[in-house]
């Protein structure tokens, strides 16, 4: 139970405290009498209001700005007395006594003056003579015995080239054309992170928006390139040629060959043993321009950019590291 001295009680006599409307004043009567305040409304010196789950206490001194604090709603007699006593301490805080000045120690006496002494003069040195004693020569380090020789670390040889193959089923997209089916097959040799590969692909028959529905184009392509293999991902670039057939109904009306550059990136996840499965995306760019004429009239030009997204099945044996001792 907080204790207030008779000086504080005399100074704070006549302090009015307003409580939240939901509080029973009879439950606060004992605490108010113990602390020495009066419960009331209107122009109160201490205002207590409920804000959410806590109480906000605002104190308005007569000679200064308002002060305040928040606290949990009191449930016991002791908690009520603590809240009122804290509010009164903010209303008229006790003055802090001034500390006495710190006495400085007396200054230390200055050391006595030292007499001036002349610098010593070096004694004259006589002529050098007599034999010079040399240090004995350091004996050579004995050759290390076979038991103390450090064994040679065998070199690590680069892993051998290992074959790999992948089969992809993808949907191809080209601006101004319908979606087609574009499977691809790639075989190659892989060592460490480098992969050399050759591939073949088929561009399924698609129709062009500027031509009639019975006219379309399909193609086959082949190329070679290099790739980069990482942990769980692959990236490659291929240069090749795509042979295309232009059809009208069941008849082939024209054949073209176009150089292309293809780039692909894929992610793979181990399925079982050397088998890996994952998504694969590619982008192809025609390195030549293709225009379509009907009765010697230019109808449209084939967009050089195409892309695809599909599923890639890869077969690649695990890498082996060979250590040889000499």
Short mmCIF file of C-alpha atoms in Angstrom, two decimals:
data_model
loop_
_atom_site.label_atom_id
_atom_site.label_comp_id
_atom_site.label_asym_id
_atom_site.label_seq_id
_atom_site.Cartn_x
_atom_site.Cartn_y
_atom_site.Cartn_z
CA UNK A 1 0.00 0.00 0.00
CA UNK A 2 1.61 3.32 -1.02
CA UNK A 3 2.32 5.72 1.81
CA UNK A 4 2.17 9.51 1.42
CA UNK A 5 3.78 11.85 3.89
CA UNK A 6 1.74 14.54 5.64
CA UNK A 7 3.51 17.18 3.51
CA UNK A 8 2.17 15.68 0.26
CA UNK A 9 -1.33 15.25 1.71
CA UNK A 10 -1.39 18.89 2.79
CA UNK A 11 -0.13 20.13 -0.58
CA UNK A 12 -2.63 18.08 -2.59
CA UNK A 13 -5.65 18.76 -0.40
CA UNK A 14 -8.76 19.46 -2.45
CA UNK A 15 -7.65 17.48 -5.54
CA UNK A 16 -10.68 16.25 -7.55
CA UNK A 17 -10.46 13.00 -9.53
CA UNK A 18 -13.02 12.07 -12.21
CA UNK A 19 -13.46 8.35 -12.98
CA UNK A 20 -14.89 6.63 -16.08
CA UNK A 21 -18.71 6.48 -16.06
CA UNK A 22 -18.61 2.68 -15.86
CA UNK A 23 -16.79 2.69 -12.50
CA UNK A 24 -18.57 2.31 -9.14
CA UNK A 25 -17.47 5.20 -6.90
CA UNK A 26 -18.20 3.22 -3.78
CA UNK A 27 -15.41 0.80 -4.74
CA UNK A 28 -12.99 3.76 -4.92
CA UNK A 29 -14.05 5.47 -1.70
CA UNK A 30 -11.49 3.74 0.53
CA UNK A 31 -8.62 4.34 -1.92
CA UNK A 32 -9.56 8.02 -2.34
CA UNK A 33 -9.71 8.52 1.43
CA UNK A 34 -6.36 6.75 1.90
CA UNK A 35 -4.63 8.91 -0.74
CA UNK A 36 -6.45 12.11 0.20
CA UNK A 37 -8.43 13.02 -2.95
CA UNK A 38 -12.07 13.73 -3.72
CA UNK A 39 -14.07 11.84 -6.36
CA UNK A 40 -16.12 14.12 -8.57
CA UNK A 41 -17.02 15.32 -12.08
CA UNK A 42 -16.68 18.49 -14.11
CA UNK A 43 -13.44 20.48 -13.73
CA UNK A 44 -11.34 17.74 -12.19
CA UNK A 45 -7.61 17.96 -11.58
CA UNK A 46 -7.15 14.31 -12.57
CA UNK A 47 -9.22 12.81 -15.38
CA UNK A 48 -9.37 9.05 -15.91
CA UNK A 49 -10.99 7.68 -19.07
CA UNK A 50 -11.12 4.24 -20.64
CA UNK A 51 -9.45 3.86 -24.05
CA UNK A 52 -9.77 0.37 -25.44
CA UNK A 53 -8.48 -2.14 -22.91
CA UNK A 54 -6.44 0.41 -20.90
CA UNK A 55 -7.02 3.59 -18.89
CA UNK A 56 -5.62 6.99 -19.85
CA UNK A 57 -4.89 9.27 -16.88
CA UNK A 58 -4.48 13.02 -17.57
CA UNK A 59 -3.19 15.40 -14.87
CA UNK A 60 -3.52 19.17 -15.23
CA UNK A 61 -1.21 21.07 -12.82
CA UNK A 62 -2.03 24.69 -12.06
CA UNK A 63 1.41 25.95 -13.11
CA UNK A 64 2.44 23.82 -16.05
CA UNK A 65 1.42 21.67 -19.03
CA UNK A 66 -0.72 18.58 -18.72
CA UNK A 67 0.92 15.25 -17.96
CA UNK A 68 -0.40 11.76 -18.26
CA UNK A 69 0.17 8.01 -18.40
CA UNK A 70 -1.70 4.82 -19.28
CA UNK A 71 -2.33 1.81 -17.06
CA UNK A 72 -4.37 -1.36 -16.95
CA UNK A 73 -7.81 -1.02 -15.29
CA UNK A 74 -7.29 -1.61 -11.52
CA UNK A 75 -9.08 -4.56 -10.01
CA UNK A 76 -7.98 -4.50 -6.38
CA UNK A 77 -7.85 -1.90 -3.59
CA UNK A 78 -4.05 -1.75 -3.77
CA UNK A 79 -4.11 -1.15 -7.56
CA UNK A 80 -6.61 1.72 -7.12
CA UNK A 81 -4.40 3.37 -4.49
CA UNK A 82 -1.34 2.95 -6.75
CA UNK A 83 -3.12 4.64 -9.68
CA UNK A 84 -4.29 7.60 -7.55
CA UNK A 85 -0.88 8.00 -5.89
CA UNK A 86 0.87 7.99 -9.29
CA UNK A 87 -1.50 10.66 -10.61
CA UNK A 88 -0.87 12.85 -7.54
CA UNK A 89 2.88 12.52 -7.97
CA UNK A 90 2.52 13.95 -11.50
CA UNK A 91 0.22 16.74 -10.31
CA UNK A 92 2.73 18.18 -7.82
CA UNK A 93 6.08 16.40 -8.12
CA UNK A 94 8.37 16.63 -5.12
CA UNK A 95 11.29 19.00 -5.64
CA UNK A 96 14.64 17.35 -6.04
CA UNK A 97 17.16 18.55 -3.45
CA UNK A 98 20.26 20.11 -4.89
CA UNK A 99 23.46 18.19 -4.37
CA UNK A 100 26.30 19.94 -2.55
CA UNK A 101 29.16 21.03 -4.79
CA UNK A 102 31.96 18.54 -5.16
CA UNK A 103 35.16 19.73 -3.47
CA UNK A 104 38.17 19.47 -5.73
CA UNK A 105 41.36 17.99 -4.28
CA UNK A 106 44.19 20.44 -3.61
CA UNK A 107 46.71 20.75 -6.43
CA UNK A 108 49.69 18.46 -6.24
CA UNK A 109 52.96 20.16 -5.25
CA UNK A 110 55.33 20.82 -8.11
CA UNK A 111 58.42 18.60 -8.15
CA UNK A 112 61.68 20.20 -7.03
CA UNK A 113 63.90 21.60 -9.71
CA UNK A 114 66.68 19.29 -10.78
CA UNK A 115 70.21 20.64 -10.91
CA UNK A 116 71.68 21.09 -14.34
CA UNK A 117 74.19 18.31 -15.08
CA UNK A 118 76.63 18.49 -17.96
CA UNK A 119 76.35 15.77 -20.57
CA UNK A 120 78.90 12.98 -20.05
CA UNK A 121 81.84 12.92 -22.39
CA UNK A 122 82.65 9.55 -24.01
CA UNK A 123 85.91 7.96 -22.98
CA UNK A 124 88.58 7.74 -25.67
CA UNK A 125 88.69 4.37 -27.47
CA UNK A 126 91.95 2.60 -28.11
CA UNK A 127 92.98 0.85 -31.33
CA UNK A 128 91.23 -2.40 -32.24
CA UNK A 129 93.28 -5.53 -32.12
CA UNK A 130 93.28 -9.19 -31.29
CA UNK A 131 91.77 -12.16 -33.12
CA UNK A 132 88.14 -12.14 -34.21
CA UNK A 133 86.12 -15.13 -33.04
CA UNK A 134 83.74 -16.42 -35.74
CA UNK A 135 80.57 -18.34 -35.07
CA UNK A 136 80.79 -22.02 -35.96
CA UNK A 137 79.12 -22.87 -39.29
CA UNK A 138 75.59 -24.17 -39.14
CA UNK A 139 75.52 -27.86 -40.03
CA UNK A 140 73.48 -28.69 -43.16
CA UNK A 141 69.99 -29.98 -42.63
CA UNK A 142 69.91 -33.70 -42.91
CA UNK A 143 67.76 -35.16 -45.67
CA UNK A 144 64.33 -36.17 -44.51
CA UNK A 145 63.91 -39.85 -43.91
CA UNK A 146 61.24 -41.76 -45.84
CA UNK A 147 59.17 -41.88 -42.66
CA UNK A 148 59.01 -38.06 -42.44
CA UNK A 149 58.39 -37.26 -46.12
CA UNK A 150 55.04 -35.74 -46.96
CA UNK A 151 53.15 -37.98 -49.35
CA UNK A 152 52.28 -36.51 -52.70
CA UNK A 153 48.65 -35.65 -53.21
CA UNK A 154 47.34 -37.40 -56.31
CA UNK A 155 46.02 -34.97 -58.93
CA UNK A 156 42.33 -34.73 -59.73
CA UNK A 157 41.54 -35.45 -63.34
CA UNK A 158 38.73 -33.71 -65.15
CA UNK A 159 35.65 -35.91 -65.48
CA UNK A 160 35.14 -37.53 -68.88
CA UNK A 161 32.55 -36.42 -71.36
CA UNK A 162 29.19 -38.07 -70.77
CA UNK A 163 26.27 -38.30 -73.17
CA UNK A 164 22.88 -36.73 -72.53
CA UNK A 165 19.58 -36.61 -74.37
CA UNK A 166 16.36 -34.68 -73.89
CA UNK A 167 12.91 -34.76 -75.46
CA UNK A 168 10.62 -31.73 -75.18
CA UNK A 169 6.95 -31.30 -76.01
CA UNK A 170 6.03 -27.63 -76.31
CA UNK A 171 3.40 -25.26 -77.62
CA UNK A 172 4.77 -22.66 -80.05
CA UNK A 173 3.57 -19.07 -80.28
CA UNK A 174 4.18 -16.61 -83.14
CA UNK A 175 2.48 -13.20 -83.56
CA UNK A 176 -0.10 -13.31 -86.35
CA UNK A 177 -0.28 -17.13 -86.35
CA UNK A 178 -2.22 -19.80 -84.54
CA UNK A 179 -0.72 -21.88 -81.74
CA UNK A 180 1.13 -24.99 -82.90
CA UNK A 181 2.69 -28.12 -81.42
CA UNK A 182 6.50 -28.08 -81.50
CA UNK A 183 8.32 -31.20 -80.22
CA UNK A 184 12.12 -31.15 -80.06
CA UNK A 185 14.92 -33.70 -79.59
CA UNK A 186 18.41 -32.83 -78.39
CA UNK A 187 21.49 -35.02 -77.87
CA UNK A 188 24.87 -33.91 -76.67
CA UNK A 189 28.03 -34.41 -74.67
CA UNK A 190 28.41 -32.88 -71.24
CA UNK A 191 31.41 -32.37 -68.94
CA UNK A 192 31.30 -30.38 -65.74
CA UNK A 193 29.20 -27.28 -66.57
CA UNK A 194 29.73 -27.33 -70.36
CA UNK A 195 27.39 -29.06 -72.80
CA UNK A 196 27.80 -29.49 -76.58
CA UNK A 197 24.55 -30.42 -78.30
CA UNK A 198 22.82 -30.94 -81.61
CA UNK A 199 19.09 -30.84 -81.94
CA UNK A 200 16.14 -31.25 -84.24
CA UNK A 201 12.66 -29.83 -83.90
CA UNK A 202 9.36 -29.78 -85.72
CA UNK A 203 7.08 -26.77 -86.08
CA UNK A 204 3.50 -27.98 -86.25
CA UNK A 205 1.18 -26.71 -88.94
CA UNK A 206 -0.20 -23.25 -88.16
CA UNK A 207 -2.43 -20.86 -90.06
CA UNK A 208 -1.72 -17.17 -90.58
CA UNK A 209 -4.32 -14.54 -89.75
CA UNK A 210 -3.81 -12.70 -93.07
CA UNK A 211 -4.40 -15.85 -95.16
CA UNK A 212 -7.43 -18.03 -95.68
CA UNK A 213 -8.06 -20.90 -93.28
CA UNK A 214 -6.95 -23.59 -95.77
CA UNK A 215 -3.49 -22.03 -96.13
CA UNK A 216 -0.77 -22.64 -93.57
CA UNK A 217 2.87 -23.45 -92.89
CA UNK A 218 4.78 -26.19 -91.09
CA UNK A 219 8.48 -26.81 -90.69
CA UNK A 220 11.38 -28.99 -89.57
CA UNK A 221 14.63 -27.64 -88.19
CA UNK A 222 18.08 -28.76 -87.05
CA UNK A 223 21.03 -27.03 -85.45
CA UNK A 224 24.01 -27.20 -83.09
CA UNK A 225 25.15 -25.14 -80.16
CA UNK A 226 26.54 -24.99 -76.64
CA UNK A 227 24.90 -24.89 -73.24
CA UNK A 228 25.55 -24.22 -69.59
CA UNK A 229 24.43 -26.76 -67.01
CA UNK A 230 23.89 -25.74 -63.40
CA UNK A 231 22.47 -27.45 -60.34
CA UNK A 232 18.86 -27.97 -61.41
CA UNK A 233 18.88 -25.69 -64.49
CA UNK A 234 20.18 -25.57 -68.06
CA UNK A 235 20.64 -22.82 -70.64
CA UNK A 236 21.66 -23.23 -74.27
CA UNK A 237 21.99 -21.42 -77.58
CA UNK A 238 21.64 -23.09 -81.00
CA UNK A 239 22.17 -21.94 -84.60
CA UNK A 240 20.38 -23.89 -87.30
CA UNK A 241 18.16 -23.97 -90.36
CA UNK A 242 14.39 -24.49 -90.53
CA UNK A 243 12.81 -25.93 -93.69
CA UNK A 244 9.18 -24.84 -94.12
CA UNK A 245 6.37 -26.06 -96.33
CA UNK A 246 3.60 -23.69 -97.37
CA UNK A 247 0.38 -25.55 -98.00
CA UNK A 248 -3.02 -24.83 -99.50
CA UNK A 249 -5.39 -27.57 -98.47
CA UNK A 250 -3.47 -30.83 -98.94
CA UNK A 251 -1.11 -29.47 -101.61
CA UNK A 252 2.36 -28.02 -101.01
CA UNK A 253 2.65 -24.74 -102.91
CA UNK A 254 6.11 -23.57 -101.78
CA UNK A 255 9.18 -24.59 -99.80
CA UNK A 256 11.60 -22.26 -98.00
CA UNK A 257 14.73 -22.54 -95.86
CA UNK A 258 15.41 -19.95 -93.19
CA UNK A 259 18.42 -19.68 -90.81
CA UNK A 260 17.31 -19.38 -87.20
CA UNK A 261 18.85 -18.78 -83.78
CA UNK A 262 17.26 -20.43 -80.77
CA UNK A 263 17.85 -19.86 -77.06
CA UNK A 264 16.37 -21.99 -74.30
CA UNK A 265 16.35 -22.19 -70.51
CA UNK A 266 14.93 -24.98 -68.40
CA UNK A 267 14.64 -26.34 -64.91
CA UNK A 268 14.93 -30.03 -64.13
CA UNK A 269 14.04 -32.17 -61.14
CA UNK A 270 15.37 -35.68 -60.53
CA UNK A 271 12.72 -38.36 -61.03
CA UNK A 272 14.58 -41.68 -60.83
CA UNK A 273 18.25 -42.41 -61.48
CA UNK A 274 19.46 -40.43 -64.52
CA UNK A 275 15.92 -39.37 -65.51
CA UNK A 276 15.04 -35.69 -64.97
CA UNK A 277 11.83 -33.81 -65.71
CA UNK A 278 11.03 -30.11 -65.75
CA UNK A 279 9.66 -27.10 -67.66
CA UNK A 280 11.50 -25.58 -70.60
CA UNK A 281 11.03 -22.27 -72.41
CA UNK A 282 12.62 -21.21 -75.70
CA UNK A 283 12.76 -18.18 -78.00
CA UNK A 284 13.64 -18.35 -81.72
CA UNK A 285 14.53 -15.56 -84.16
CA UNK A 286 14.50 -15.94 -87.94
CA UNK A 287 17.76 -14.63 -89.41
CA UNK A 288 16.06 -14.15 -92.78
CA UNK A 289 12.90 -12.35 -93.92
CA UNK A 290 9.92 -14.33 -95.23
CA UNK A 291 7.21 -12.63 -97.32
CA UNK A 292 4.02 -14.27 -98.61
CA UNK A 293 2.68 -13.39 -102.08
CA UNK A 294 -0.64 -14.53 -103.55
CA UNK A 295 -0.93 -14.03 -107.33
CA UNK A 296 2.18 -11.80 -107.23
CA UNK A 297 0.58 -9.60 -104.60
CA UNK A 298 2.28 -9.19 -101.21
CA UNK A 299 -0.22 -10.38 -98.62
CA UNK A 300 1.77 -10.62 -95.40
CA UNK A 301 5.24 -11.08 -93.92
CA UNK A 302 6.04 -13.81 -91.41
CA UNK A 303 6.95 -12.38 -88.01
CA UNK A 304 10.58 -13.39 -87.29
CA UNK A 305 10.06 -13.91 -83.55
CA UNK A 306 8.54 -17.05 -82.02
CA UNK A 307 8.53 -18.64 -78.57
CA UNK A 308 7.44 -21.81 -76.84
CA UNK A 309 6.82 -23.36 -73.46
CA UNK A 310 6.71 -27.05 -72.71
CA UNK A 311 7.87 -30.03 -70.68
CA UNK A 312 11.37 -31.46 -71.03
CA UNK A 313 12.41 -35.07 -70.27
CA UNK A 314 16.21 -35.43 -69.88
CA UNK A 315 18.37 -38.54 -69.58
CA UNK A 316 21.87 -37.75 -68.23
CA UNK A 317 24.10 -40.12 -66.21
CA UNK A 318 25.64 -38.66 -63.03
CA UNK A 319 29.06 -37.04 -63.20
CA UNK A 320 32.05 -39.06 -61.98
CA UNK A 321 35.30 -37.70 -60.55
CA UNK A 322 38.42 -39.79 -61.28
CA UNK A 323 41.43 -39.72 -58.95
CA UNK A 324 44.70 -41.31 -60.08
CA UNK A 325 47.79 -41.87 -57.92
CA UNK A 326 51.33 -41.78 -59.31
#
